CSV table of C-alpha atoms in Angstrom, one decimal:
chain,number,residue,atom,x,y,z
A,1273,MET,CA,0.0,0.0,0.0
A,1274,ALA,CA,1.6,3.3,-1.1
A,1275,PRO,CA,1.9,6.0,1.6
A,1276,HIS,CA,-0.6,8.8,1.3
A,1277,VAL,CA,1.0,12.3,1.4
A,1278,LEU,CA,-1.0,14.9,3.3
A,1279,SER,CA,-0.4,18.5,2.5
A,1280,THR,CA,-0.5,21.2,5.0
A,1281,SER,CA,-4.1,21.5,6.4
A,1282,PRO,CA,-6.4,24.3,5.4
A,1283,VAL,CA,-6.2,25.4,9.1
A,1284,MET,CA,-2.5,25.7,8.8
A,1285,ASP,CA,-2.6,27.5,5.5
A,1286,ASP,CA,-5.0,30.0,6.9
A,1287,ARG,CA,-2.8,30.5,9.9
A,1288,LEU,CA,0.3,31.2,7.8
A,1289,ALA,CA,-1.5,33.6,5.6
A,1290,HIS,CA,-2.9,35.4,8.6
A,1291,LYS,CA,0.5,35.7,10.2
A,1292,GLY,CA,2.0,37.0,6.9
A,1293,VAL,CA,5.0,34.7,7.3
A,1294,THR,CA,7.3,34.8,4.4
A,1295,LYS,CA,8.5,31.3,3.5
A,1296,PRO,CA,12.3,31.4,3.5
A,1297,PRO,CA,14.4,30.4,0.5
A,1298,PRO,CA,14.9,26.6,0.2
A,1299,LEU,CA,18.0,25.3,1.8
A,1300,LYS,CA,19.2,24.1,-1.6
A,1301,ASP,CA,20.6,27.7,-1.8
A,1302,ALA,CA,22.7,27.1,1.3
A,1303,GLY,CA,24.7,24.2,0.0
A,1304,ASP,CA,22.8,21.2,1.1
A,1305,ASP,CA,23.7,17.6,0.3
A,1306,GLU,CA,26.3,18.0,3.0
A,1307,ILE,CA,23.8,19.5,5.3
A,1308,GLN,CA,21.5,16.5,4.8
A,1309,ALA,CA,24.3,14.1,5.6
A,1310,GLN,CA,25.4,15.9,8.7
A,1311,LEU,CA,21.9,16.3,10.1
A,1312,ALA,CA,20.6,12.8,9.2
A,1313,SER,CA,20.2,12.1,13.0
A,1314,LEU,CA,17.4,14.7,13.1
A,1315,PHE,CA,15.3,12.2,11.1
A,1316,HIS,CA,16.6,8.9,12.3
A,1317,GLU,CA,14.1,6.1,13.1
A,1318,ASN,CA,15.7,6.1,16.6
A,1319,ASN,CA,13.8,9.3,17.4
A,1320,LEU,CA,10.4,7.7,16.5
A,1321,ALA,CA,11.2,4.5,18.3
A,1322,LYS,CA,12.4,6.2,21.5
A,1323,VAL,CA,9.4,8.5,21.9
A,1324,ILE,CA,6.9,5.8,21.0
A,1325,GLY,CA,8.6,3.3,23.4
A,1326,VAL,CA,8.6,5.8,26.2
A,1327,ALA,CA,5.0,6.7,25.5
A,1328,GLU,CA,3.9,3.1,25.7
A,1329,THR,CA,6.0,2.2,28.7
A,1330,LEU,CA,4.9,5.2,30.8
A,1331,LEU,CA,1.2,4.6,30.1
A,1332,GLU,CA,1.4,1.4,32.1
A,1333,ASN,CA,-0.4,2.2,35.4
A,1334,ASN,CA,-0.5,5.8,34.2
A,1335,ASP,CA,-3.4,5.9,31.8
A,1336,PRO,CA,-4.7,8.6,31.5
A,1337,PRO,CA,-1.4,10.2,32.4
A,1338,THR,CA,-1.0,12.0,35.7
A,1339,ARG,CA,2.8,12.0,35.5
A,1340,PHE,CA,4.8,13.3,32.6
A,1341,PRO,CA,8.5,12.6,31.7
A,1342,GLU,CA,11.1,15.4,32.4
A,1343,THR,CA,14.7,14.3,32.9
A,1344,VAL,CA,16.8,11.2,32.1
A,1345,PRO,CA,19.9,10.7,34.4
A,1346,GLN,CA,23.1,9.9,32.7
A,1347,THR,CA,24.6,8.3,35.8
A,1348,GLY,CA,23.5,6.4,38.9
A,1349,ALA,CA,21.0,3.7,39.6
A,1350,GLU,CA,18.3,5.4,37.5
A,1351,LYS,CA,20.6,6.0,34.6
A,1352,GLY,CA,18.7,6.0,31.2
A,1353,VAL,CA,15.2,6.0,32.6
A,1354,TYR,CA,12.9,9.0,32.5
A,1355,ARG,CA,12.1,10.7,35.9
A,1356,CYS,CA,8.5,12.0,35.8
A,1357,ARG,CA,6.8,15.0,37.3
A,1358,ASP,CA,3.2,15.5,38.4
A,1359,ALA,CA,1.0,16.8,35.6
A,1360,GLU,CA,0.9,20.3,37.2
A,1361,PHE,CA,4.6,20.9,36.5
A,1362,TRP,CA,5.3,23.4,33.7
A,1363,THR,CA,7.1,20.8,31.5
A,1364,CYS,CA,4.1,18.5,31.1
A,1365,GLY,CA,3.2,19.7,27.5
A,1366,PHE,CA,6.6,18.9,25.9
A,1367,PHE,CA,6.3,15.1,25.8
A,1368,PRO,CA,2.8,15.2,24.1
A,1369,GLY,CA,4.3,17.9,21.9
A,1370,SER,CA,7.1,15.5,20.8
A,1371,LEU,CA,4.6,12.9,19.9
A,1372,TYR,CA,2.7,15.4,17.8
A,1373,CYS,CA,5.9,16.7,16.2
A,1374,LEU,CA,6.6,13.2,15.0
A,1375,LEU,CA,3.0,12.8,13.9
A,1376,GLU,CA,3.1,16.0,11.9
A,1377,ARG,CA,6.3,14.9,10.3
A,1378,VAL,CA,5.2,11.5,9.2
A,1379,ARG,CA,2.0,12.9,7.8
A,1380,LYS,CA,3.5,15.8,5.9
A,1381,TYR,CA,6.9,14.3,5.0
A,1382,PRO,CA,6.7,10.5,4.9
A,1383,ALA,CA,9.6,10.1,2.5
A,1384,ALA,CA,11.9,12.0,4.9
A,1385,SER,CA,10.8,10.5,8.2
A,1386,LEU,CA,9.5,7.0,7.7
A,1387,PRO,CA,11.6,4.0,8.6
A,1388,SER,CA,11.8,1.1,6.1
A,1389,LEU,CA,10.3,-1.6,8.2
A,1390,SER,CA,9.2,-4.1,5.7
A,1391,ASP,CA,12.3,-6.3,6.0
A,1392,ARG,CA,11.7,-6.3,9.8
A,1393,SER,CA,8.1,-7.3,9.8
A,1394,GLU,CA,7.4,-10.7,11.2
A,1395,ASP,CA,4.6,-12.8,12.5
A,1396,SER,CA,4.3,-14.2,16.1
A,1397,GLN,CA,6.8,-17.0,15.2
A,1398,GLY,CA,9.3,-14.6,13.9
A,1399,LYS,CA,8.7,-15.5,10.2
A,1400,PHE,CA,8.3,-12.9,7.5
A,1401,THR,CA,4.9,-12.8,5.8
A,1402,GLU,CA,3.9,-11.5,2.5
A,1403,ASP,CA,0.7,-10.0,4.0
A,1404,THR,CA,2.7,-8.0,6.5
A,1405,ARG,CA,5.1,-6.8,3.8
A,1406,ALA,CA,2.1,-5.8,1.7
A,1407,VAL,CA,0.7,-3.5,4.4
A,1408,TYR,CA,3.0,-0.5,4.2
A,1409,ASN,CA,3.8,0.7,7.6
A,1410,HIS,CA,2.8,4.3,7.0
A,1411,ASP,CA,-0.8,3.8,7.9
A,1412,ILE,CA,0.0,1.6,10.9
A,1413,LEU,CA,2.5,4.2,12.2
A,1414,ILE,CA,0.0,7.1,11.7
A,1415,SER,CA,-2.7,5.2,13.5
A,1416,HIS,CA,-0.4,4.2,16.4
A,1417,LEU,CA,1.1,7.7,16.8
A,1418,THR,CA,-2.3,9.3,16.6
A,1419,ASP,CA,-3.6,7.1,19.4
A,1420,LEU,CA,-0.6,7.9,21.6
A,1421,CYS,CA,-0.9,11.6,20.9
A,1422,ARG,CA,-4.6,11.6,22.0
A,1423,LYS,CA,-3.9,9.7,25.2
A,1424,TRP,CA,-1.0,11.9,26.2
A,1425,SER,CA,-2.7,15.1,25.4
A,1426,GLU,CA,-6.0,14.4,26.9
A,1427,PRO,CA,-5.1,15.8,30.4
A,1428,LEU,CA,-4.0,19.0,28.9
A,1429,HIS,CA,-7.5,20.2,28.0
A,1430,ALA,CA,-8.5,20.7,31.6
A,1431,MET,CA,-5.3,22.6,32.3
A,1432,SER,CA,-6.3,25.3,29.8
A,1433,PHE,CA,-8.3,26.9,32.6
A,1434,ARG,CA,-5.3,27.2,35.0
A,1435,LYS,CA,-4.7,30.8,36.1
A,1436,ASP,CA,-1.9,29.8,38.5
A,1437,THR,CA,0.9,29.7,35.9
A,1438,HIS,CA,2.3,31.8,33.0
A,1439,ASP,CA,3.7,28.6,31.5
A,1440,ILE,CA,0.3,27.7,30.0
A,1441,GLY,CA,1.7,28.3,26.5
A,1442,PHE,CA,4.3,25.6,27.0
A,1443,ILE,CA,1.7,23.3,28.5
A,1444,ILE,CA,-0.9,23.7,25.7
A,1445,GLN,CA,0.6,24.7,22.4
A,1446,PRO,CA,3.2,22.0,21.6
A,1447,ALA,CA,0.4,19.3,21.3
A,1448,LEU,CA,-3.0,20.9,21.1
A,1449,GLN,CA,-2.0,23.5,18.5
A,1450,ARG,CA,-0.8,20.7,16.2
A,1451,ASP,CA,-4.0,18.7,16.9
A,1452,TRP,CA,-6.1,21.7,15.8
A,1453,GLU,CA,-3.9,22.4,12.7
A,1454,LEU,CA,-3.5,18.8,11.6
A,1455,PHE,CA,-7.1,17.5,12.3
A,1456,GLY,CA,-9.2,20.6,12.7
A,1457,ASN,CA,-10.1,19.4,16.2
A,1458,LYS,CA,-12.4,22.1,17.6
A,1459,ARG,CA,-11.9,20.9,21.2
A,1460,SER,CA,-8.2,21.6,20.9
A,1461,LEU,CA,-8.9,25.1,19.5
A,1462,ASP,CA,-11.2,25.8,22.4
A,1463,SER,CA,-8.5,24.7,24.8
A,1464,ILE,CA,-6.0,27.0,23.1
A,1465,LEU,CA,-8.5,30.0,23.4
A,1466,ASN,CA,-9.3,29.1,27.0
A,1467,ALA,CA,-5.6,29.0,27.8
A,1468,ALA,CA,-5.0,32.4,26.2
A,1469,GLU,CA,-7.7,33.9,28.5
A,1470,SER,CA,-6.1,32.2,31.5
A,1471,LEU,CA,-2.7,33.7,30.6
A,1472,ALA,CA,-4.2,37.2,30.0
A,1473,ALA,CA,-5.8,37.1,33.5
A,1474,ARG,CA,-2.3,37.3,34.9
A,1475,PHE,CA,-1.6,40.7,33.2
A,1476,ASP,CA,-1.3,43.8,35.4
A,1477,ALA,CA,-1.5,47.2,33.6
A,1478,ARG,CA,0.4,48.9,36.4
A,1479,VAL,CA,3.4,46.8,35.5
A,1480,GLY,CA,2.7,46.4,31.8
A,1481,ALA,CA,3.5,42.7,32.1
A,1482,ILE,CA,2.1,39.2,32.8
A,1483,ARG,CA,3.0,37.8,36.2
A,1484,SER,CA,5.3,34.8,35.8
A,1485,TRP,CA,5.5,33.4,39.3
A,1486,ASP,CA,3.3,34.0,42.3
A,1487,ARG,CA,6.3,33.5,44.7
A,1488,PHE,CA,9.9,32.6,44.7
A,1489,SER,CA,12.1,31.2,47.5
A,1490,ASN,CA,15.6,29.9,47.7
A,1491,ALA,CA,18.6,30.3,50.1
A,1492,ASN,CA,18.7,34.1,49.5
A,1493,HIS,CA,15.2,35.1,48.7
A,1494,ASN,CA,11.7,34.7,50.0
A,1495,ILE,CA,9.4,36.7,47.6
A,1496,ASN,CA,5.8,36.0,48.3
A,1497,SER,CA,3.7,39.2,48.4
A,1498,MET,CA,0.9,39.2,45.8
A,1499,ASP,CA,0.4,42.9,46.5
A,1500,ASP,CA,3.9,44.4,46.4
A,1501,ASP,CA,5.8,41.7,44.4
A,1502,PHE,CA,5.4,40.9,40.8
A,1503,LEU,CA,7.9,38.4,39.4
A,1504,VAL,CA,8.5,38.3,35.6
A,1505,ILE,CA,11.0,35.9,34.1
A,1506,ILE,CA,12.7,36.0,30.7
A,1507,ASP,CA,11.1,32.7,29.7
A,1508,SER,CA,7.7,34.4,29.6
A,1509,LEU,CA,8.5,35.8,26.2
A,1510,CYS,CA,7.9,32.4,24.6
A,1511,ASN,CA,4.4,32.1,26.1
A,1512,LEU,CA,3.3,35.3,24.2
A,1513,ASP,CA,2.9,33.2,21.1
A,1514,LEU,CA,-0.3,31.7,22.7
A,1515,LEU,CA,-1.8,35.2,23.1
A,1516,PHE,CA,-0.9,36.2,19.5
A,1517,TYR,CA,-2.3,33.0,18.1
A,1518,ALA,CA,-5.6,33.3,20.0
A,1519,GLY,CA,-5.8,37.1,19.6
A,1520,ASN,CA,-5.4,36.8,15.8
A,1521,TYR,CA,-8.0,34.0,15.6
A,1522,LEU,CA,-10.5,35.9,17.7
A,1523,HIS,CA,-9.6,39.4,16.3
A,1524,SER,CA,-9.1,40.4,20.0
A,1525,GLU,CA,-7.2,43.6,20.3
A,1526,ARG,CA,-7.1,43.1,24.0
A,1527,LEU,CA,-5.1,39.8,23.8
A,1528,LEU,CA,-2.8,41.2,21.1
A,1529,SER,CA,-2.2,44.4,23.2
A,1530,ILE,CA,-1.4,42.4,26.3
A,1531,ALA,CA,1.2,40.3,24.4
A,1532,SER,CA,2.8,43.3,22.7
A,1533,THR,CA,2.9,45.4,25.9
A,1534,HIS,CA,4.6,42.6,27.8
A,1535,ALA,CA,7.2,42.2,25.1
A,1536,THR,CA,7.8,46.0,25.1
A,1537,THR,CA,8.2,46.1,28.9
A,1538,LEU,CA,10.8,43.4,28.9
A,1539,LEU,CA,12.9,45.3,26.3
A,1540,SER,CA,13.9,47.8,29.0
A,1541,THR,CA,13.8,45.6,32.1
A,1542,HIS,CA,15.3,42.2,31.1
A,1543,LEU,CA,17.7,43.1,28.2
A,1544,ARG,CA,21.1,44.4,29.1
A,1545,PRO,CA,23.0,46.3,26.4
A,1546,GLU,CA,26.4,44.8,25.5
A,1547,SER,CA,29.3,45.9,23.3
A,1548,GLY,CA,29.2,44.4,19.9
A,1549,LEU,CA,32.3,43.6,17.9
A,1550,ASN,CA,31.4,46.2,15.2
A,1551,GLY,CA,29.5,48.7,17.3
A,1552,ASP,CA,26.2,46.9,16.7
A,1553,LYS,CA,23.6,46.4,19.4
A,1554,ARG,CA,23.8,43.2,21.4
A,1555,TYR,CA,22.0,42.1,24.5
A,1556,SER,CA,22.5,39.8,27.4
A,1557,THR,CA,19.6,38.9,29.6
A,1558,CYS,CA,18.5,39.1,33.2
A,1559,HIS,CA,16.5,36.0,34.3
A,1560,VAL,CA,14.1,37.4,36.9
A,1561,VAL,CA,12.8,41.0,37.6
A,1562,ASN,CA,10.6,41.8,40.6
A,1563,PHE,CA,8.3,44.8,40.1
A,1564,SER,CA,6.2,46.7,42.6
A,1565,PRO,CA,2.7,47.0,41.3
A,1566,SER,CA,1.8,49.4,44.1
A,1567,ASN,CA,4.6,51.7,43.2
A,1568,LYS,CA,3.7,52.3,39.5
A,1569,GLY,CA,5.4,49.1,38.5
A,1570,LYS,CA,8.8,50.2,39.6
A,1571,VAL,CA,11.6,47.6,39.4
A,1572,LYS,CA,12.5,46.5,42.9
A,1573,GLN,CA,15.3,44.0,42.1
A,1574,LYS,CA,16.9,41.8,39.5
A,1575,LEU,CA,18.0,38.3,40.2
A,1576,THR,CA,18.4,34.8,38.9
A,1577,ALA,CA,16.7,31.6,39.8
A,1578,GLN,CA,18.5,29.2,37.5
A,1579,GLY,CA,21.6,31.0,36.3
A,1580,TYR,CA,25.0,31.2,38.0
A,1581,SER,CA,24.6,34.7,39.5
A,1582,ASP,CA,22.3,37.7,39.4
A,1583,ASN,CA,24.6,39.4,36.9
A,1584,SER,CA,25.5,36.4,34.7
A,1585,THR,CA,24.0,35.3,31.4
A,1586,TRP,CA,22.1,32.1,31.9
A,1587,ALA,CA,22.2,30.4,28.5
A,1588,ARG,CA,18.7,29.0,28.3
A,1589,GLY,CA,17.3,32.4,29.4
A,1590,GLN,CA,19.1,34.0,26.5
A,1591,ALA,CA,17.8,31.3,24.2
A,1592,TRP,CA,14.2,31.8,25.4
A,1593,ALA,CA,14.6,35.5,24.7
A,1594,ILE,CA,15.9,34.9,21.1
A,1595,MET,CA,13.0,32.7,20.2
A,1596,GLY,CA,10.4,34.8,22.1
A,1597,TYR,CA,11.3,38.1,20.3
A,1598,ALA,CA,11.6,36.3,17.0
A,1599,GLN,CA,8.1,34.9,17.4
A,1600,THR,CA,6.8,38.3,18.6
A,1601,TYR,CA,8.2,39.9,15.5
A,1602,SER,CA,6.4,37.2,13.4
A,1603,TRP,CA,3.1,38.5,14.7
A,1604,THR,CA,3.7,42.3,15.1
A,1605,LYS,CA,6.3,43.1,12.4
A,1606,LYS,CA,7.6,45.8,14.8
A,1607,GLN,CA,11.2,46.6,14.1
A,1608,GLU,CA,12.1,46.8,17.8
A,1609,PHE,CA,11.3,43.2,18.3
A,1610,LEU,CA,13.3,42.1,15.3
A,1611,ASP,CA,16.3,44.2,16.5
A,1612,ALA,CA,16.0,42.6,20.0
A,1613,ALA,CA,16.0,39.1,18.6
A,1614,LYS,CA,19.0,39.8,16.4
A,1615,GLY,CA,20.9,41.5,19.2
A,1616,LEU,CA,20.2,38.6,21.5
A,1617,ALA,CA,21.2,36.0,18.9
A,1618,ASP,CA,24.4,37.9,18.1
A,1619,TYR,CA,25.4,37.9,21.8
A,1620,PHE,CA,24.6,34.2,22.1
A,1621,ILE,CA,26.9,33.6,19.1
A,1622,GLN,CA,29.6,35.9,20.4
A,1623,ARG,CA,29.7,34.1,23.7
A,1624,MET,CA,30.0,30.7,22.0
A,1625,GLU,CA,32.7,31.9,19.6
A,1626,SER,CA,34.7,33.6,22.4
A,1627,SER,CA,34.6,30.7,24.9
A,1628,PRO,CA,38.0,29.3,25.7
A,1629,VAL,CA,39.4,26.3,23.9
A,1630,ILE,CA,38.5,24.0,26.8
A,1631,VAL,CA,34.9,24.0,25.5
A,1632,GLU,CA,36.2,21.9,22.6
A,1633,GLN,CA,36.7,18.2,23.2
A,1634,GLN,CA,38.3,16.3,20.3
A,1635,GLY,CA,37.1,19.1,18.0
A,1636,ARG,CA,33.5,19.1,19.2
A,1637,GLY,CA,31.4,21.1,21.5
A,1638,ARG,CA,32.1,24.8,20.8
A,1639,TYR,CA,28.4,25.2,19.6
A,1640,VAL,CA,26.9,23.2,22.5
A,1641,PRO,CA,26.5,26.1,24.9
A,1642,LEU,CA,27.7,26.2,28.4
A,1643,TRP,CA,24.8,26.2,30.9
A,1644,ASP,CA,25.7,29.8,31.9
A,1645,PHE,CA,28.1,31.9,29.9
A,1646,ASP,CA,29.7,33.5,33.0
A,1647,ALA,CA,29.9,30.4,35.3
A,1648,PRO,CA,33.2,28.6,36.0
A,1649,ILE,CA,33.7,26.3,33.1
A,1650,THR,CA,35.3,23.3,34.7
A,1651,HIS,CA,32.9,21.1,36.4
A,1652,THR,CA,33.4,17.7,38.1
A,1653,GLY,CA,30.8,15.2,37.0
A,1654,ALA,CA,29.2,12.4,38.9
A,1655,ASN,CA,31.8,10.0,37.6
A,1656,GLY,CA,34.7,12.2,38.7
A,1657,ASP,CA,35.4,13.4,35.1
A,1658,GLN,CA,36.1,17.1,34.6
A,1659,GLY,CA,34.8,19.3,31.8
A,1660,PRO,CA,32.5,22.1,30.8
A,1661,LEU,CA,28.9,21.8,32.0
A,1662,ARG,CA,26.5,22.2,29.0
A,1663,ASP,CA,22.9,22.9,28.4
A,1664,VAL,CA,21.9,21.2,25.2
A,1665,SER,CA,18.3,22.5,25.6
A,1666,ALA,CA,19.6,26.1,25.4
A,1667,GLY,CA,21.3,25.4,22.1
A,1668,MET,CA,18.2,23.7,20.6
A,1669,ILE,CA,15.9,26.6,21.7
A,1670,ALA,CA,18.4,29.2,20.3
A,1671,ALA,CA,18.7,27.3,17.0
A,1672,ASN,CA,14.9,27.4,16.5
A,1673,GLY,CA,14.9,31.1,17.2
A,1674,MET,CA,17.7,31.6,14.7
A,1675,LEU,CA,15.8,29.7,12.0
A,1676,ILE,CA,12.8,32.0,12.6
A,1677,LEU,CA,15.2,35.0,12.2
A,1678,TYR,CA,16.6,33.5,9.0
A,1679,GLY,CA,13.2,33.2,7.5
A,1680,HIS,CA,12.2,36.8,8.3
A,1681,ILE,CA,15.5,38.4,7.2
A,1682,ALA,CA,15.7,36.3,4.0
A,1683,GLY,CA,12.2,37.4,3.3
A,1684,MET,CA,13.4,41.0,3.3
A,1685,GLY,CA,16.0,40.1,0.7
A,1686,GLU,CA,18.9,40.4,3.1
A,1687,LEU,CA,20.3,37.0,2.2
A,1688,ASP,CA,23.8,37.4,3.5
A,1689,ALA,CA,22.6,38.6,6.9
A,1690,ALA,CA,20.0,35.9,7.0
A,1691,LYS,CA,22.4,33.1,6.1
A,1692,ARG,CA,24.5,34.0,9.2
A,1693,TYR,CA,21.7,32.9,11.5
A,1694,LEU,CA,21.0,29.8,9.3
A,1695,ASN,CA,24.6,28.8,9.5
A,1696,TYR,CA,24.8,29.2,13.3
A,1697,ALA,CA,21.5,27.3,13.7
A,1698,LEU,CA,23.0,24.5,11.7
A,1699,ASN,CA,26.4,24.7,13.5
A,1700,ILE,CA,24.6,24.3,16.9
A,1701,THR,CA,22.6,21.4,15.5
A,1702,LYS,CA,25.5,19.6,13.9
A,1703,ASP,CA,27.6,20.0,17.0
A,1704,THR,CA,24.8,18.8,19.2
A,1705,VAL,CA,24.3,15.7,17.1
A,1706,ASP,CA,28.0,14.9,17.1
A,1707,PHE,CA,28.5,15.7,20.8
A,1708,ALA,CA,25.2,14.9,22.6
A,1709,TYR,CA,23.1,12.5,20.5
A,1710,ASN,CA,22.7,9.3,22.5
A,1711,ARG,CA,24.0,6.4,20.5
A,1712,ASP,CA,21.9,3.6,22.2
A,1713,GLU,CA,19.5,3.4,19.3
A,1714,MET,CA,16.1,2.0,19.2
A,1715,ARG,CA,14.2,0.6,16.3
A,1716,LEU,CA,10.6,0.0,15.3
A,1717,ARG,CA,9.2,-3.3,14.3
A,1718,ILE,CA,5.8,-4.3,12.8
A,1719,CYS,CA,4.6,-7.7,13.8
A,1720,GLN,CA,1.6,-9.9,13.5
A,1721,GLN,CA,0.1,-11.3,16.7
A,1722,ASP,CA,-3.2,-13.3,16.6
A,1723,GLY,CA,-3.9,-11.9,13.2
A,1724,VAL,CA,-3.5,-8.3,14.3
A,1725,THR,CA,-0.8,-6.1,12.9
A,1726,LYS,CA,1.0,-4.2,15.7
A,1727,MET,CA,4.0,-1.9,16.1
A,1728,GLU,CA,6.5,-2.0,18.9
A,1729,SER,CA,9.9,-0.5,19.8
A,1730,CYS,CA,12.8,-2.7,20.2
A,1731,GLU,CA,16.5,-2.2,21.2
A,1732,ALA,CA,18.8,-2.5,18.2
A,1733,THR,CA,22.3,-1.7,19.4
A,1734,SER,CA,23.9,-1.8,22.8
A,1735,GLY,CA,21.0,-3.1,24.8
A,1736,HIS,CA,21.3,-0.2,27.2
A,1737,ARG,CA,18.2,1.8,27.6
A,1738,PHE,CA,18.4,5.6,27.4
A,1739,ASP,CA,14.9,7.2,27.1
A,1740,ALA,CA,16.0,10.6,25.8
A,1741,ILE,CA,17.2,11.4,22.3
A,1742,LEU,CA,19.8,14.0,23.5
A,1743,GLU,CA,22.2,14.0,26.5
A,1744,LYS,CA,24.0,16.9,28.3
A,1745,SER,CA,21.2,19.3,29.4
A,1746,THR,CA,21.1,21.2,32.6
A,1747,ALA,CA,17.7,22.0,34.0
A,1748,ASN,CA,19.0,24.0,36.9
A,1749,PHE,CA,22.5,24.3,38.4
A,1750,ASN,CA,22.0,27.4,40.5
A,1751,GLY,CA,23.8,26.9,43.8
A,1752,ASN,CA,21.0,28.3,45.9
A,1753,HIS,CA,18.2,26.3,44.4
A,1754,ALA,CA,16.9,23.2,46.2
A,1755,ASP,CA,15.7,21.5,43.0
A,1756,ARG,CA,18.9,21.1,40.9
A,1757,ALA,CA,19.5,18.8,38.0
A,1758,TRP,CA,22.4,18.7,35.5
A,1759,ASP,CA,24.1,16.4,32.9
A,1760,HIS,CA,20.9,14.6,31.9
A,1761,GLY,CA,18.5,14.1,29.0
A,1762,LEU,CA,15.7,16.6,29.1
A,1763,VAL,CA,12.2,16.4,27.6
A,1764,TYR,CA,12.2,19.9,26.1
A,1765,ALA,CA,15.7,19.5,24.7
A,1766,ASP,CA,14.2,16.6,22.7
A,1767,TYR,CA,11.1,18.6,21.8
A,1768,TYR,CA,13.0,21.5,20.3
A,1769,PHE,CA,15.3,19.1,18.5
A,1770,LEU,CA,12.3,17.5,16.8
A,1771,GLU,CA,10.7,20.8,16.2
A,1772,LEU,CA,13.9,22.1,14.6
A,1773,GLY,CA,13.8,19.1,12.3
A,1774,ASN,CA,10.2,19.9,11.2
A,1775,ARG,CA,11.2,23.5,10.6
A,1776,LEU,CA,14.0,22.4,8.3
A,1777,LEU,CA,11.7,20.1,6.5
A,1778,ASP,CA,9.3,23.0,6.0
A,1779,MET,CA,12.3,24.9,4.5
A,1780,GLY,CA,12.9,22.1,1.9
A,1781,LEU,CA,15.9,20.3,3.5
A,1782,ARG,CA,14.7,16.9,2.2
């Protein structure tokens, strides 16, 4: 049975037209057989097999899901196995989002993303059958993935009413936006719109921003007043996409104004001007700003919760800002947001390029960012080995932001400037694949059991289980924080790795 190719849905076509997104030039202009070879791991069967295998395993005694995967330790007794968080934690949307990323990919680009399984199809006795070979695995994979997507995303609908978190965009969009765009599922659209209203409820006009956290405590801080404290973190820029998406759909000037006002406020409070190499504007970022709503929104203090110090540049915070302002420009077309995204990306690039030679290990690693650009570089790991502490998730987020920048700037006809961001996005990705892609590969197999054709994941290489696609992320290494985790696989590092692959496919990589 030949695979059916599904074009972008009418819902997606309408969305892109409404956003006015200019499709960037195809990557064939950027020199591309070599790119395809270097980035082949973005589309490896291993990615499908790992995510499907984890989805199936974690549904056992967890269906419907109340716990969602977050980190995968690289050492210790729990090495290789996902640690899960309660559904209320802010990362719960990324694993369902990874499933939907893969579903989107195999529906839109089957030739680029489907494994060739026919030579591994077998019946319950391990014998190959003509019937199994004749049923091309595309439809089986689509059906299986769709079922897993629906199971893992089901709990997210109720969360759309949560007003206790600004992370509702991270929770809702990765899965439910794709469900709406791929299938026209009105329930998912309703949840997106509900979530946008929930996020907007956290806006305070006195501050000109959306409250990120209700409180924050660590060894040095205990900030908990809802009247005279108003915490806003740099990560919040990436949740604005939810407001823009819903605001454009509903033609709601209120939602659009809240999103634009928040982004404008953070230009002056969270971005720190830095010296560029050629006098151009570059920006580092502050992680957390505490405002005083009762004092006309005056800034009370600036600090970090996850970076090295209050004055350092936490790499993932910088990456959130790159992507957040690139997305904001997508919707508003306001030059100040494009300038901010470029200045943030340029500083991220500058810090990677200017890092000491120690960040390179056997010619690899320069473009796998340190967890904080100003932290001590040498770190002793759990096994006693010494080396730089990385955050792969920061690199993957930044690379996605740079691809968005490439599209906008190329659409303006500034191809040389645009290709710089494309090249760095690809450098980050290639270095990440070479340096942090876990090599314990999984495979998919189609088998016949009791006359029913089924799909399952199976180990194909070392026999060692490692649930994440990528290693070497750092969720939080701040010395004053009680909840620290470093040198591990991370669910949103994998999500942005998969999303980046989809972006490249949309740009004509394969």
